Coordinates of C-alpha atoms in Angstrom, one line a residue:
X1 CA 13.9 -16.3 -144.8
X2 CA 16.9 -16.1 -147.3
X3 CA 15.6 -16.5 -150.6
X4 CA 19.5 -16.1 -151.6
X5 CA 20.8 -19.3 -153.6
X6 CA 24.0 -20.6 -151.9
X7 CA 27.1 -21.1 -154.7
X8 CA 30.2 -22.0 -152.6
X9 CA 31.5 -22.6 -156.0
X10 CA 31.2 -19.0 -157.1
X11 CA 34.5 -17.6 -155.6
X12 CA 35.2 -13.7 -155.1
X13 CA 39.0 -12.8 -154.4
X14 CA 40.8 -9.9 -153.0
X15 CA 41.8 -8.2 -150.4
X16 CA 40.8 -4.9 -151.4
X17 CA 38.1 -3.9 -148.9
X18 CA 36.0 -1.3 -151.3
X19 CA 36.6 -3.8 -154.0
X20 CA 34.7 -6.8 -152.0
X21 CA 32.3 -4.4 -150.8
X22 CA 31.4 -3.6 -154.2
X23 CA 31.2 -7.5 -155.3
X24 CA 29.4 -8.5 -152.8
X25 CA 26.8 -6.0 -153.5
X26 CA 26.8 -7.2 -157.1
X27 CA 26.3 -10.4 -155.9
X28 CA 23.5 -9.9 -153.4
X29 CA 21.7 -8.6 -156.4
X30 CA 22.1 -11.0 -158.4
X31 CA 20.7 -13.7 -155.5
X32 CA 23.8 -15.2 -155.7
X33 CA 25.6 -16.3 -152.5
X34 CA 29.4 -16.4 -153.0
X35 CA 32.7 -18.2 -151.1
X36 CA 35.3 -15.2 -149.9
X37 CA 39.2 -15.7 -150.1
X38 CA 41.0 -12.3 -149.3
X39 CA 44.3 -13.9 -149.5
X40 CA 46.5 -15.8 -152.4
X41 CA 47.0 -18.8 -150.0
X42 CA 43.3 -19.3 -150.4
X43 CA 43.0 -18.1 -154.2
X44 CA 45.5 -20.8 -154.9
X45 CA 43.9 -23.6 -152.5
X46 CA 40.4 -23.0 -154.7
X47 CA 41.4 -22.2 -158.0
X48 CA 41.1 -25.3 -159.6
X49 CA 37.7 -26.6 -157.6
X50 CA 35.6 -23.5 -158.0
X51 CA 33.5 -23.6 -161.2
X52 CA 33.4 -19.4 -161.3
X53 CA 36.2 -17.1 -160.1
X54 CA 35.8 -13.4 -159.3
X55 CA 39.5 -12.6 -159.2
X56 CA 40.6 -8.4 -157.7
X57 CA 43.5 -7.1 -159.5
X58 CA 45.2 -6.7 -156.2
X59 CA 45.4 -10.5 -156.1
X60 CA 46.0 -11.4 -159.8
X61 CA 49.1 -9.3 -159.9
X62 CA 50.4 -11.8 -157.2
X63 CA 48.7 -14.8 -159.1
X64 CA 50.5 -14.1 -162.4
X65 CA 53.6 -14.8 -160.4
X66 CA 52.5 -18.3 -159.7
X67 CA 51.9 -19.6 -163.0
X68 CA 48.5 -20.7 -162.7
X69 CA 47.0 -23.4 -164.7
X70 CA 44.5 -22.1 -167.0
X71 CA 40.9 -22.8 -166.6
X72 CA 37.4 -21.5 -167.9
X73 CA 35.3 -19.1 -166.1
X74 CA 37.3 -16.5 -164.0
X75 CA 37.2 -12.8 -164.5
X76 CA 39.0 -10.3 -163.6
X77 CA 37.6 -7.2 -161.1
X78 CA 39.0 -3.1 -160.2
X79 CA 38.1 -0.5 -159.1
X80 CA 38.7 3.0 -161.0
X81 CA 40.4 4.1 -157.8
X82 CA 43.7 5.4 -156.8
X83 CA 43.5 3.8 -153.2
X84 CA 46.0 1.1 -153.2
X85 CA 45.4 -2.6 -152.1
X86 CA 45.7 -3.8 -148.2
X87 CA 47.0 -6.7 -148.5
X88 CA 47.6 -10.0 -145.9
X89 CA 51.2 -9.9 -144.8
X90 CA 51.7 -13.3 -145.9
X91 CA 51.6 -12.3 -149.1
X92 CA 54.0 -9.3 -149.5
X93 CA 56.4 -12.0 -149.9
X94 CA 55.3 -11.5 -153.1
X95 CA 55.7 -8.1 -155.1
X96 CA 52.2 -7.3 -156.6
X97 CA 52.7 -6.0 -160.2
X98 CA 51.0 -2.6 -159.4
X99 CA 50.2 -1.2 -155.8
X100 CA 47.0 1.0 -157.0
X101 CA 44.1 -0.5 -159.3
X102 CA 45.1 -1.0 -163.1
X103 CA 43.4 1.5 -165.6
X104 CA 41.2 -0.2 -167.6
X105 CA 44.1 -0.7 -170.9
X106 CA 46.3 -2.8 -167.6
X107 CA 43.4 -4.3 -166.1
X108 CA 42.9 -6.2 -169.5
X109 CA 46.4 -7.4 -169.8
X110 CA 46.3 -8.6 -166.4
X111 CA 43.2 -10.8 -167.0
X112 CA 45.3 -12.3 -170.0
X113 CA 47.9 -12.5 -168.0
X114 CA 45.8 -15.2 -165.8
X115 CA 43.9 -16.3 -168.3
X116 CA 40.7 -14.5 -167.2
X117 CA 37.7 -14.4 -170.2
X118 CA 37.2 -10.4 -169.3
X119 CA 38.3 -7.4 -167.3
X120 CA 35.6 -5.7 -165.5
X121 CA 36.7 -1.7 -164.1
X122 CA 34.1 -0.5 -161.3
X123 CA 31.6 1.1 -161.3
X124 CA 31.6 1.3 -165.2
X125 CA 31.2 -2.4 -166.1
X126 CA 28.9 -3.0 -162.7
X127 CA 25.6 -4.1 -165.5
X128 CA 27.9 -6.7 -167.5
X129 CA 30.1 -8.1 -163.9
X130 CA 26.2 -8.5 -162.1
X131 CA 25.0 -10.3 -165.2
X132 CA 27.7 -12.7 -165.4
X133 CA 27.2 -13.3 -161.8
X134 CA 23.9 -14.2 -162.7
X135 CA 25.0 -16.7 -165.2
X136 CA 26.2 -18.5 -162.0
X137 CA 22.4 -18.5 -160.7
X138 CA 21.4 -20.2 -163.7
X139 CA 23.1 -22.7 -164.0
X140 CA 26.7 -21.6 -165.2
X141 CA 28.2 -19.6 -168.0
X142 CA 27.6 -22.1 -171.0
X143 CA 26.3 -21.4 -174.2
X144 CA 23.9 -23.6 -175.9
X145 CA 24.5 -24.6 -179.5
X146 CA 22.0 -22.3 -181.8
X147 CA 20.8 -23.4 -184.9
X148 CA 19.0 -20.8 -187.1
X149 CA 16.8 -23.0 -189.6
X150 CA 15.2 -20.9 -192.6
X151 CA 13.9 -22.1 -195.8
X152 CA 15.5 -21.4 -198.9
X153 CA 11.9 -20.8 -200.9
X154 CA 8.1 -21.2 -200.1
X155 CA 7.5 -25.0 -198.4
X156 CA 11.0 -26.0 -198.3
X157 CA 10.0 -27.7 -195.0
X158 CA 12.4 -25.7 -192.5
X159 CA 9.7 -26.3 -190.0
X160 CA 9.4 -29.6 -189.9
X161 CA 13.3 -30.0 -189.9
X162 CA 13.7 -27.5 -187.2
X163 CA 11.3 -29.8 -185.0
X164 CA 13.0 -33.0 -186.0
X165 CA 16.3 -31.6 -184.6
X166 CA 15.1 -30.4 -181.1
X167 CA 12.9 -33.7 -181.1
X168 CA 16.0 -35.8 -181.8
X169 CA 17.9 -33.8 -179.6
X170 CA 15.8 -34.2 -176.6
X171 CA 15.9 -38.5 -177.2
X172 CA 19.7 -38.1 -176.9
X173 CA 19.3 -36.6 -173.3
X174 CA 20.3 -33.2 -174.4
X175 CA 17.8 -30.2 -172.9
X176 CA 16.9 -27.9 -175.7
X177 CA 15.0 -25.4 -176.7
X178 CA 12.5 -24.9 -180.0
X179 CA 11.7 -21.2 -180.5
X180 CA 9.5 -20.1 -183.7
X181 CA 11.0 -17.0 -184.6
X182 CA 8.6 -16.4 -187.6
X183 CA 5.4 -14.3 -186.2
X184 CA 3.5 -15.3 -189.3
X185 CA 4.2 -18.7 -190.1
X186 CA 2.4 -20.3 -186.9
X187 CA 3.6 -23.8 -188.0
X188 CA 5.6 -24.9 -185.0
X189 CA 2.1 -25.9 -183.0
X190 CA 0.6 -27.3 -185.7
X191 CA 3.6 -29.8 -186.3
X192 CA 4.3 -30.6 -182.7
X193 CA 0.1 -30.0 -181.7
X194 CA 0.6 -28.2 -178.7
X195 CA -2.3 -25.5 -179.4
X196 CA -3.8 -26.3 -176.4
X197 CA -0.8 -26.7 -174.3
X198 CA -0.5 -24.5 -171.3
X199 CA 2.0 -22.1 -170.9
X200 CA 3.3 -18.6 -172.2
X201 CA 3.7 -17.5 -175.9
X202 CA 5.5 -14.9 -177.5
X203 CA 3.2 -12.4 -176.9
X204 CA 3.2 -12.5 -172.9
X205 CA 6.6 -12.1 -173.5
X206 CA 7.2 -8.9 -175.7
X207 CA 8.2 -6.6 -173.2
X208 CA 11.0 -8.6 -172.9
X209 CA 14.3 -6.6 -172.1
X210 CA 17.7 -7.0 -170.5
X211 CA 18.4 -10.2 -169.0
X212 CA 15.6 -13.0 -168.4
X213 CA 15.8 -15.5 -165.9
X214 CA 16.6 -18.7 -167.7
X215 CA 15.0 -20.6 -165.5
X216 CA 11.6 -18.4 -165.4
X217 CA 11.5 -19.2 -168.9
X218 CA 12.1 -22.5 -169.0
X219 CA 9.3 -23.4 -166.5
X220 CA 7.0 -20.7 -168.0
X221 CA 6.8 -22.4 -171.8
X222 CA 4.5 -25.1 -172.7
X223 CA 7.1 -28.8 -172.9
X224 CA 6.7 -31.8 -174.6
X225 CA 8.6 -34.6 -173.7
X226 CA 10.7 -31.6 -171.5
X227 CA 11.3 -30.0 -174.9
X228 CA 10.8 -26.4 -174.4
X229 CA 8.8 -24.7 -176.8
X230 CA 8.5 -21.1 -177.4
X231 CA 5.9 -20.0 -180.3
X232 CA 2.8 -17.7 -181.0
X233 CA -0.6 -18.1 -180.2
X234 CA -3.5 -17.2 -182.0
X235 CA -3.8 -13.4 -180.9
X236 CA -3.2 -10.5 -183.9
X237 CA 0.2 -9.8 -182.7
X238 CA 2.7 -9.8 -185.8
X239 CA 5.9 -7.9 -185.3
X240 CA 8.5 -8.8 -182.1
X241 CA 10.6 -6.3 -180.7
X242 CA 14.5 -7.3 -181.3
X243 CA 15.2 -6.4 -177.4
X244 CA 12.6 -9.4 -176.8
X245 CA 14.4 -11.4 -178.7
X246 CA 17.6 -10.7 -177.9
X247 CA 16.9 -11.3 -174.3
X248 CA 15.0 -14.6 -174.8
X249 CA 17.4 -16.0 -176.8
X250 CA 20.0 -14.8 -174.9
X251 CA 17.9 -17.2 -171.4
X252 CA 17.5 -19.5 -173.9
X253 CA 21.1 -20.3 -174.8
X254 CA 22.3 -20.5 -171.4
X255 CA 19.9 -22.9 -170.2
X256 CA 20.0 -25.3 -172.5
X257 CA 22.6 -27.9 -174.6
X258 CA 20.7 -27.0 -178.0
X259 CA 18.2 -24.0 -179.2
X260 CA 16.6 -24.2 -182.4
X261 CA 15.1 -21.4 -183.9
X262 CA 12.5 -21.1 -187.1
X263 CA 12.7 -18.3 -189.1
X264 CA 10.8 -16.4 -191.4
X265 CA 12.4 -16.1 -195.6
X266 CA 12.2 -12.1 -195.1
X267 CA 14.0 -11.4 -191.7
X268 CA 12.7 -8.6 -190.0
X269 CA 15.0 -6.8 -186.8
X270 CA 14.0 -9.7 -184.3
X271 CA 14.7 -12.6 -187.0
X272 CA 18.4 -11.0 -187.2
X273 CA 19.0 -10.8 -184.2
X274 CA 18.4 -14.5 -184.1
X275 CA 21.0 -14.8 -187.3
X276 CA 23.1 -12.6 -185.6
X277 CA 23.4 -14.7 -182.3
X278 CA 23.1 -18.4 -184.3
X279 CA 26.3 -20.9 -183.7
X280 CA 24.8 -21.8 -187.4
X281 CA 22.0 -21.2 -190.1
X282 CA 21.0 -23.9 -192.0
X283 CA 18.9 -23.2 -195.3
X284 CA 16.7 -26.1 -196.4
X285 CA 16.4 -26.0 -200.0
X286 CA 14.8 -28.4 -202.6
X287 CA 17.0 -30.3 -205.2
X288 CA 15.5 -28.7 -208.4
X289 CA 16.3 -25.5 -210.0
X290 CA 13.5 -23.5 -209.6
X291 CA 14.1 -24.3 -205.3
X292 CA 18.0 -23.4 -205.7
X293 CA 17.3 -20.2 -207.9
X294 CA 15.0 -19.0 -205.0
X295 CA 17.5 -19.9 -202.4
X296 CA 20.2 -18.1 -203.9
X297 CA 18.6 -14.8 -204.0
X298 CA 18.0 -16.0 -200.1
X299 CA 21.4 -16.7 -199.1
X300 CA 23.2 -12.9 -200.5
X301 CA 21.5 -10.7 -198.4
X302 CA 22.2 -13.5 -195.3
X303 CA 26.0 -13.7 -195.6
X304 CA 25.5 -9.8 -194.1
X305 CA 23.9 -10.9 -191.1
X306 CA 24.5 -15.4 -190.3
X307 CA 27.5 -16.6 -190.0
X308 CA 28.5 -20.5 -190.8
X309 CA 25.8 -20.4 -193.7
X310 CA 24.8 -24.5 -194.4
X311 CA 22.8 -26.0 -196.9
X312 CA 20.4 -28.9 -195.8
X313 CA 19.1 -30.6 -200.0
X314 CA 16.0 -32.1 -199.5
X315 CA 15.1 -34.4 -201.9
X316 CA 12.0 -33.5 -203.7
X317 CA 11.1 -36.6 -205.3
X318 CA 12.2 -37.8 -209.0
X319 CA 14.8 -36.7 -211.2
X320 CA 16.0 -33.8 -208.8
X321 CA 19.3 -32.7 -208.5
X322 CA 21.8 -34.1 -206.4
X323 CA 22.4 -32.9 -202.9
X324 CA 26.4 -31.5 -204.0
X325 CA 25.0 -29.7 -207.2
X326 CA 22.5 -27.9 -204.6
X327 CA 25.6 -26.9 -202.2
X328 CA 27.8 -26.0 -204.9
X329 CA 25.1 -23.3 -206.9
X330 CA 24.9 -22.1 -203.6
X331 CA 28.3 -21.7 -202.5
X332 CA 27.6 -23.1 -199.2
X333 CA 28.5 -26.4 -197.5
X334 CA 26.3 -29.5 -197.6
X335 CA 24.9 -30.1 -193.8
X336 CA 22.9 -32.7 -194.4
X337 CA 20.8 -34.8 -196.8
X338 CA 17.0 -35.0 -196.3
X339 CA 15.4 -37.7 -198.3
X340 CA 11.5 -37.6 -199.1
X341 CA 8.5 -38.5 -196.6
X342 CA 5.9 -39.5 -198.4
X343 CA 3.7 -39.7 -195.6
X344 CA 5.0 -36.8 -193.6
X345 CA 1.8 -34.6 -195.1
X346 CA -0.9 -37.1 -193.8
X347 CA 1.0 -37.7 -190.3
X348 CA 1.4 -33.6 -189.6
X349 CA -3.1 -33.6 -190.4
X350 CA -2.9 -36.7 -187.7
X351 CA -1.3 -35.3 -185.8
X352 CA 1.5 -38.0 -185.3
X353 CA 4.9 -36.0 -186.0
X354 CA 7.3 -38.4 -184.9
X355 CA 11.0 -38.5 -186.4
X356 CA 12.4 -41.8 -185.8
X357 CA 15.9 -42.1 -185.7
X358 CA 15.2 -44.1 -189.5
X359 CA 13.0 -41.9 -191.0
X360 CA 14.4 -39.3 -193.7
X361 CA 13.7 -36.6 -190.8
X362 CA 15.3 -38.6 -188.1
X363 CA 18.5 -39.5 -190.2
X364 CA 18.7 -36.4 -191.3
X365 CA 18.5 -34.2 -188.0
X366 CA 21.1 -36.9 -186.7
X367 CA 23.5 -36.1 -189.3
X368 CA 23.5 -32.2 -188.3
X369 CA 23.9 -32.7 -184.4
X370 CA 26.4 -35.1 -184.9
X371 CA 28.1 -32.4 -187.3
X372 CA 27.9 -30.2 -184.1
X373 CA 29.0 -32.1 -181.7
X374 CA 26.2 -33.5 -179.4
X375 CA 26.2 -36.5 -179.2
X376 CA 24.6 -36.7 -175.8
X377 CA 23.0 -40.5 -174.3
X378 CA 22.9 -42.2 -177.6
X379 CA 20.7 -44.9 -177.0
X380 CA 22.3 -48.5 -177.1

């Protein structure tokens, strides 16, 4: 039985014999089943339907000539081979730009040339060509929206924020992912009360390395609601490998619309990766001094390793300062306001978090996904 999923809109392009050879291989590997055109009639018939493009230099140099209209996901493919192309002779017509394989320096202008996001020279760039066939198997080449969520001093209540925003997310129709990055905080079970949920931890999933199957994970982590939710269980395991999460993360983002991550006030190697690979980090500091003199001491060492640093001023009750005055000692733009739940203590020991869309959480983690964009199936 063929266990091979069929992608007729996964094109590969050339009429270099080796070259197809070697894609096809790439492609078997990667359990992807792929639509062959070895001419530019066909190139050109598909270009604009098929949803990834493998596209041989031999071809490309004849694209270029055609003007095509730009589009997302296409690559380019060479060999590092002296052997030049056989090509159709319906398409000599056509004077290809170079008759042997481009070195790696002309295989990258060509791929500008057609507006291709990468050059890939065989054999050398085989392990980055197969993985982004395998984007294909799961689901595409997107990239979800990451938010990195991180306190800004002791209780800020990043947690409970970072749950809010995948919660919210999920009620908007968008598929996301909540990972707790932070191996000794152990609060995103206790907010969401999935300690007895079924499904794998972090520690099953240490070992971690190269590329994950998106959809493995996906169907191996406890859900709720079909919110994905990666954290730790109650085993003695307290470090995590950055290869483990780097490679989660890296499943993660390209199955979903939105990750969220938790992490930890002192990042270790794994929790800067996380920084590292964030769309943004959002620190969740306290309107009063003593909170913004904590954070600042926070936020130095993380300009080295976030990018698109926001502040999220949570109101801690009376008499705190305002939400600008938090954002301006820190040098950072205001995200979002997040007024005070005076409740919120009592429903986490219930046991009934539950951000509605007008609570301070609810209005709140709607303010930061609108700032980025997903909007999703806003309810009527």
């Amino acid at each position: 039985m063929n266990n091979h999923a069929i992608h007729p809109n996964v094109l590969l392009a050339t009429a270099d014999e080796l070259l197809l050879d070697d894609l096809l291989r790439l492609a078997a590997a990667a359990e992807v089943t792929p639509h062959v055109e070895n001419d530019l009639l066909g190139l050109r018939r598909i270009w604009q339907t098929a949803t990834f493009v493998v596209v041989g230099a031999d071809l490309a140099s004849l694209l270029v000539q055609t003007q095509p209209p730009r589009r997302p996901g296409v690559l380019l493919a060479t060999r590092a081979s002296t052997r030049p192309a056989r090509l159709p002779p319906d398409t000599q017509r056509l004077t290809p730009a170079t008759s042997t394989p481009p070195d790696a320096p002309d295989a990258y202008r060509l791929a500008l040339s057609i507006g291709a996001e990468g050059a890939f020279v065989l054999p050398a760039d085989e392990g980055e060509l197969s993985a982004k066939l395998s984007d294909a198997l799961d689901g595409g080449t997107r990239t979800a929206i990451t938010l990195a969520v991180v306190g800004g001093c002791g209780g800020a209540g990043a947690t409970t924020l970072a749950a809010a925003l995948a919660i919210t997310a999920g009620r908007r129709g968008l598929r996301s992912m909540l990972i707790d990055g932070d191996p000794l905080g152990g609060g995103i079970e206790l907010v969401l009360g999935t300690e007895d949920y079924e499904g794998s931890r972090w520690p099953a999933l240490l070992n971690a390395a190269g590329r994950v199957s998106a959809s493995a994970l996906r169907a191996a982590l406890p859900s709720v609601d079909g919110l994905a939710v990666l954290s730790w269980d109650r085993s003695d395991v307290t470090a995590l490998p950055p290869e483990a999460m780097r490679s989660v993360l890296g499943a993660a983002q390209r199955s979903s619309d939105l990750v969220v991550v938790d992490l930890p006030r002192r990042p270790d190697p794994a929790a800067e990766e996380a920084f590292v690979r964030a769309t943004s980090t959002l620190v969740v500091v306290p309107r009063d001094v003593r909170s913004c003199a904590a954070a600042a001491r926070l936020v130095a060492p993380l300009r080295e390793v976030a990018h698109d640093l926001r502040v999220v001023a949570r109101e801690p009750g009376l008499n705190g300062l305002s939400a600008l005055d938090v954002a301006d000692h820190l040098s950072l733009p205001l995200a979002a306001k997040l007024g005070y739940e005076r409740d919120l203590a009592t429903a986490l020991d219930d046991g009934r978090f539950d951000p509605r869309p007008r609570s301070a959480l609810g209005r709140a983690a709607t303010e930061v996904l609108d700032l980025f964009g997903l909007h999703g199936q806003l309810a009527a």
